[in-house]
PDB file of C-alpha atoms in Angstrom:
ATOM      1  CA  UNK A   1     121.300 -56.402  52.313  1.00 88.00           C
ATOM      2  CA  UNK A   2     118.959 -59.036  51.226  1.00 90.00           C
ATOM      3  CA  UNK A   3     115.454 -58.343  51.399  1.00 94.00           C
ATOM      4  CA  UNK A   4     112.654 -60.862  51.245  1.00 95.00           C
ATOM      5  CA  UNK A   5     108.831 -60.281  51.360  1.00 95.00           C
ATOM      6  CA  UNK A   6     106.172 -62.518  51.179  1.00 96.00           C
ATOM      7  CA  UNK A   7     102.843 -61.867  49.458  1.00 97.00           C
ATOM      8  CA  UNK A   8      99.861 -63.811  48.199  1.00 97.00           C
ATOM      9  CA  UNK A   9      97.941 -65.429  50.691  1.00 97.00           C
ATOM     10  CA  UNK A  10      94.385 -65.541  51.791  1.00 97.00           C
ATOM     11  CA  UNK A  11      91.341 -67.591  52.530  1.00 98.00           C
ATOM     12  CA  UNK A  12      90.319 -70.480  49.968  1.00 98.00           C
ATOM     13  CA  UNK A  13      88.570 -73.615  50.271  1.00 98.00           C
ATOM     14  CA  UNK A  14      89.719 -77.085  50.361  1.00 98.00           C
ATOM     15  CA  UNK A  15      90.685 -78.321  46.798  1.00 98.00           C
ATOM     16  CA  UNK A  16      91.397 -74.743  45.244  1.00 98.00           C
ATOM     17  CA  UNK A  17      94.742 -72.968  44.430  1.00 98.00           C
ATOM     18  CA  UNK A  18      96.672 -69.730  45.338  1.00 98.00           C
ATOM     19  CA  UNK A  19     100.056 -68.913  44.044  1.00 98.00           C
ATOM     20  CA  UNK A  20     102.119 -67.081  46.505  1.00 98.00           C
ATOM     21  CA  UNK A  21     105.138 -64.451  44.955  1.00 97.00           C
ATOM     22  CA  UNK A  22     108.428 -63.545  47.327  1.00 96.00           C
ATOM     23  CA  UNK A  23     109.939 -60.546  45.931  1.00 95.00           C
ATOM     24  CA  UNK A  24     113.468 -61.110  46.506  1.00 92.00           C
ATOM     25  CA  UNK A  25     116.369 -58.098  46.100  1.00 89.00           C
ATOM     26  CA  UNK A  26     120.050 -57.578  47.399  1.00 87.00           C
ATOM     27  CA  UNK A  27     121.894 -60.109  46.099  1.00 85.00           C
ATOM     28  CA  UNK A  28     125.319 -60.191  45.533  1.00 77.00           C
ATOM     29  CA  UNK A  29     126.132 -63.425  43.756  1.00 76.00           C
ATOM     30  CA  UNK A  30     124.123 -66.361  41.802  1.00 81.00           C
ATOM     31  CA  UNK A  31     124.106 -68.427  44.948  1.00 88.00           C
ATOM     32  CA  UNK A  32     122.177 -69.909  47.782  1.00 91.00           C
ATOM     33  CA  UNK A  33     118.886 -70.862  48.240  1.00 94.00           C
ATOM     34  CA  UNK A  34     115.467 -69.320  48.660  1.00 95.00           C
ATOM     35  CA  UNK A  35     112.884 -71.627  50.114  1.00 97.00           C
ATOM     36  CA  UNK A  36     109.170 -71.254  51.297  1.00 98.00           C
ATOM     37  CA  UNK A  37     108.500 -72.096  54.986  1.00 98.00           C
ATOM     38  CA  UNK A  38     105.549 -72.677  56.799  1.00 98.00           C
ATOM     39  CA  UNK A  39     104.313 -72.098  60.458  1.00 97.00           C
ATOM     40  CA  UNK A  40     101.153 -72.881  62.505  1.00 93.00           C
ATOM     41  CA  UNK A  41     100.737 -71.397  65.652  1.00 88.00           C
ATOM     42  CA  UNK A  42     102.648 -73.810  68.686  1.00 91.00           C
ATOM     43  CA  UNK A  43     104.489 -75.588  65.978  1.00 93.00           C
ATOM     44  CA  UNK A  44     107.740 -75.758  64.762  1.00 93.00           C
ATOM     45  CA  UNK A  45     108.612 -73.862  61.349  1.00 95.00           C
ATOM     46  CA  UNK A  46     108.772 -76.306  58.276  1.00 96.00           C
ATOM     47  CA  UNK A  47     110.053 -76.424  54.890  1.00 97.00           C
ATOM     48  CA  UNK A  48     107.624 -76.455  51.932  1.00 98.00           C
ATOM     49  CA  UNK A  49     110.020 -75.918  48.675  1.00 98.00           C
ATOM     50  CA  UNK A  50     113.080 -73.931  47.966  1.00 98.00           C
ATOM     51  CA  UNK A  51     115.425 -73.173  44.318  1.00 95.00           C
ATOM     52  CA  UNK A  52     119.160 -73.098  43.819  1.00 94.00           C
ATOM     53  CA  UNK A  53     119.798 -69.316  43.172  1.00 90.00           C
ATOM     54  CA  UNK A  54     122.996 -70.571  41.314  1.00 89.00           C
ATOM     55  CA  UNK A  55     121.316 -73.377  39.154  1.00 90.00           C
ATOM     56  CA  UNK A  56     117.245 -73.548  39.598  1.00 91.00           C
ATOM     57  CA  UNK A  57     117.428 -76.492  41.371  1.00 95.00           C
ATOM     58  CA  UNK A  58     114.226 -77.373  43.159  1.00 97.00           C
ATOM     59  CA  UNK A  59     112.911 -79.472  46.192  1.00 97.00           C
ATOM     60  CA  UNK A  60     109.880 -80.516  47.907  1.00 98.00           C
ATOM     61  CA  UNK A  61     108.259 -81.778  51.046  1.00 97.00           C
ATOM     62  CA  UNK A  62     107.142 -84.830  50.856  1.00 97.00           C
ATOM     63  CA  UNK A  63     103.588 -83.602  51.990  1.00 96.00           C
ATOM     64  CA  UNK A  64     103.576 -81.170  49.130  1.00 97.00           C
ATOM     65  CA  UNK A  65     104.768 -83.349  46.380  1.00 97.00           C
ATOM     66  CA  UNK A  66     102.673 -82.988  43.166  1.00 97.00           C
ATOM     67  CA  UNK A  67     100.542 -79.913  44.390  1.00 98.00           C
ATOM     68  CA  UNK A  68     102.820 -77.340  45.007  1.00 98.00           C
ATOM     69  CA  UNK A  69     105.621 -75.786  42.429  1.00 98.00           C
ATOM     70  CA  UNK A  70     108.476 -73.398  42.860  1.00 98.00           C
ATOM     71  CA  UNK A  71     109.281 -71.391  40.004  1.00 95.00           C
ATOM     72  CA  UNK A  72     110.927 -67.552  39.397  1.00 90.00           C
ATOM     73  CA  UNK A  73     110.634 -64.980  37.178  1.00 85.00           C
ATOM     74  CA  UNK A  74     113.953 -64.646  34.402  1.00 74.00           C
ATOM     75  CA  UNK A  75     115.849 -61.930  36.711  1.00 78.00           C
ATOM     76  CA  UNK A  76     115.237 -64.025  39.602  1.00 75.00           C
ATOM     77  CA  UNK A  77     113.176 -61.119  41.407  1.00 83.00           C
ATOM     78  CA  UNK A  78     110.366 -63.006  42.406  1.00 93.00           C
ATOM     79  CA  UNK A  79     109.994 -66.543  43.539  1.00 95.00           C
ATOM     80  CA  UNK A  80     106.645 -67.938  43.337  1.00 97.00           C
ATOM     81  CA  UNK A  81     104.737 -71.069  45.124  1.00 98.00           C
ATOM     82  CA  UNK A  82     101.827 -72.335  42.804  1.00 98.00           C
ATOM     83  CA  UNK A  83      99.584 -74.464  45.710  1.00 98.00           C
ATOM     84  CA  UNK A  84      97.089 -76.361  44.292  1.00 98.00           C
ATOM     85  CA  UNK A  85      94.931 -79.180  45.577  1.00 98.00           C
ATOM     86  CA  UNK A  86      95.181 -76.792  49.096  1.00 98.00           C
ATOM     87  CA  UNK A  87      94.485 -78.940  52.275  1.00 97.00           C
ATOM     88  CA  UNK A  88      92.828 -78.004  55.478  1.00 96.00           C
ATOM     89  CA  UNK A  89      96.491 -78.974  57.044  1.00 95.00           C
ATOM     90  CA  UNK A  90      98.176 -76.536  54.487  1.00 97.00           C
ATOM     91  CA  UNK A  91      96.643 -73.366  56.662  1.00 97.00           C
ATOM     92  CA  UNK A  92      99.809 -71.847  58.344  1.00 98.00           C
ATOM     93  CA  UNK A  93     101.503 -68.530  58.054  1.00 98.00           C
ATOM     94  CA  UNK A  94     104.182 -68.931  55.029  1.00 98.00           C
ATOM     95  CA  UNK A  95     107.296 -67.588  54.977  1.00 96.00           C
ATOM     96  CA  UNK A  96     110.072 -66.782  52.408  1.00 97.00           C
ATOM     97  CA  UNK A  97     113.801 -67.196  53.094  1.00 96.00           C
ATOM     98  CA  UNK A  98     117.400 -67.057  51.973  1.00 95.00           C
ATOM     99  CA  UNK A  99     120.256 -69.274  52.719  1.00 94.00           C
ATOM    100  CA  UNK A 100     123.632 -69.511  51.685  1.00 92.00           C
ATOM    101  CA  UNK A 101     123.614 -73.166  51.728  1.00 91.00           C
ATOM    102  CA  UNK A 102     120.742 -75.911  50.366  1.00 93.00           C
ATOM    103  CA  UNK A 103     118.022 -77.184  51.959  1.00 94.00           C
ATOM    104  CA  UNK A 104     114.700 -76.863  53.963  1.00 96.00           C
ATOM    105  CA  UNK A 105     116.267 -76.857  57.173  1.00 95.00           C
ATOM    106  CA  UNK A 106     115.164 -73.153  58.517  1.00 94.00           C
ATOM    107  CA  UNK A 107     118.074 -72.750  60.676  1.00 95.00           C
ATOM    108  CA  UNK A 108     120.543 -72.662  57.442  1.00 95.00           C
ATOM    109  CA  UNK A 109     118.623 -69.794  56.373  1.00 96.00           C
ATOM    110  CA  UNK A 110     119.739 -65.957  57.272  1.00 95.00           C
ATOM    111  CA  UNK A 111     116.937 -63.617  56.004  1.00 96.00           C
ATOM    112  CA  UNK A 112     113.044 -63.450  55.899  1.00 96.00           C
ATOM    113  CA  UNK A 113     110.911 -61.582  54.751  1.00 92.00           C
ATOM    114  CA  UNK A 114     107.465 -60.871  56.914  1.00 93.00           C
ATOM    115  CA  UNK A 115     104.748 -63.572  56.547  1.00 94.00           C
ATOM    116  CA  UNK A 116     101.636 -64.300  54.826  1.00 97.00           C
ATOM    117  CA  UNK A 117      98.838 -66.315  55.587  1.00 98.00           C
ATOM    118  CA  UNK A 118      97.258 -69.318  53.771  1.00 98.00           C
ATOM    119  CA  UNK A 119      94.157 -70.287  55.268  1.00 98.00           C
ATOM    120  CA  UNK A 120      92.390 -73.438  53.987  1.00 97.00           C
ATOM    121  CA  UNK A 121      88.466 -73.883  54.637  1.00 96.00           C
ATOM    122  CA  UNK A 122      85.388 -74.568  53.630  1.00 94.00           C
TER     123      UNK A 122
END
């Protein structure tokens, strides 16, 4: 079974960085997708950034663009969001998932792992 969990977050004024690590195990083949999702409270769930499994393909939001990176480690263990340049509007609870497909649509996605939260403040 695929397991996904989610670390990294905290509290961190406007302008500054965190890097956030999902630490990813139970795959079967070089394929799919695992993308970084974000959720404020009475809003939808929204794609941030995800990487091919198969070929490190990467993709962004457009609101993230140029201030966030997606990147893994060599066995592919760990996927990790670099945020810098963090945004009041960047606070949310983030999410890590994995989908058999491509994309930043959530509902392609079959596994998460738990949550952690970004909060951006001065």
């Amino acid at each position: 079974d695929v397991q996904l969990q989610a670390s990294g977050g905290g509290l961190v004024q406007p302008g500054g960085s965190l890097r956030l690590s999902c630490a990813a195990s139970g795959f079967t083949f070089d394929a799919g997708v695992i993308g970084w999702f974000r959720q404020s409270p009475g809003k939808e769930r929204r794609g941030v950034s995800c990487i091919s499994r198969a070929d490190g393909g990467t993709y962004y939001a457009e609101s993230v663009k140029g201030r966030f990176t997606i990147s893994w480690d060599n066995a592919k263990n760990n996927v990790y969001l670099q945020m810098n340049d963090l945004k009041p509007e960047d606070t949310a609870l983030y999410y890590c998932g994995y989908g058999p497909g491509w994309g930043l649509d959530w509902r392609q996605y079959t596994d998460w792992g738990r949550g952690t939260q970004v909060t951006v403040s001065s």
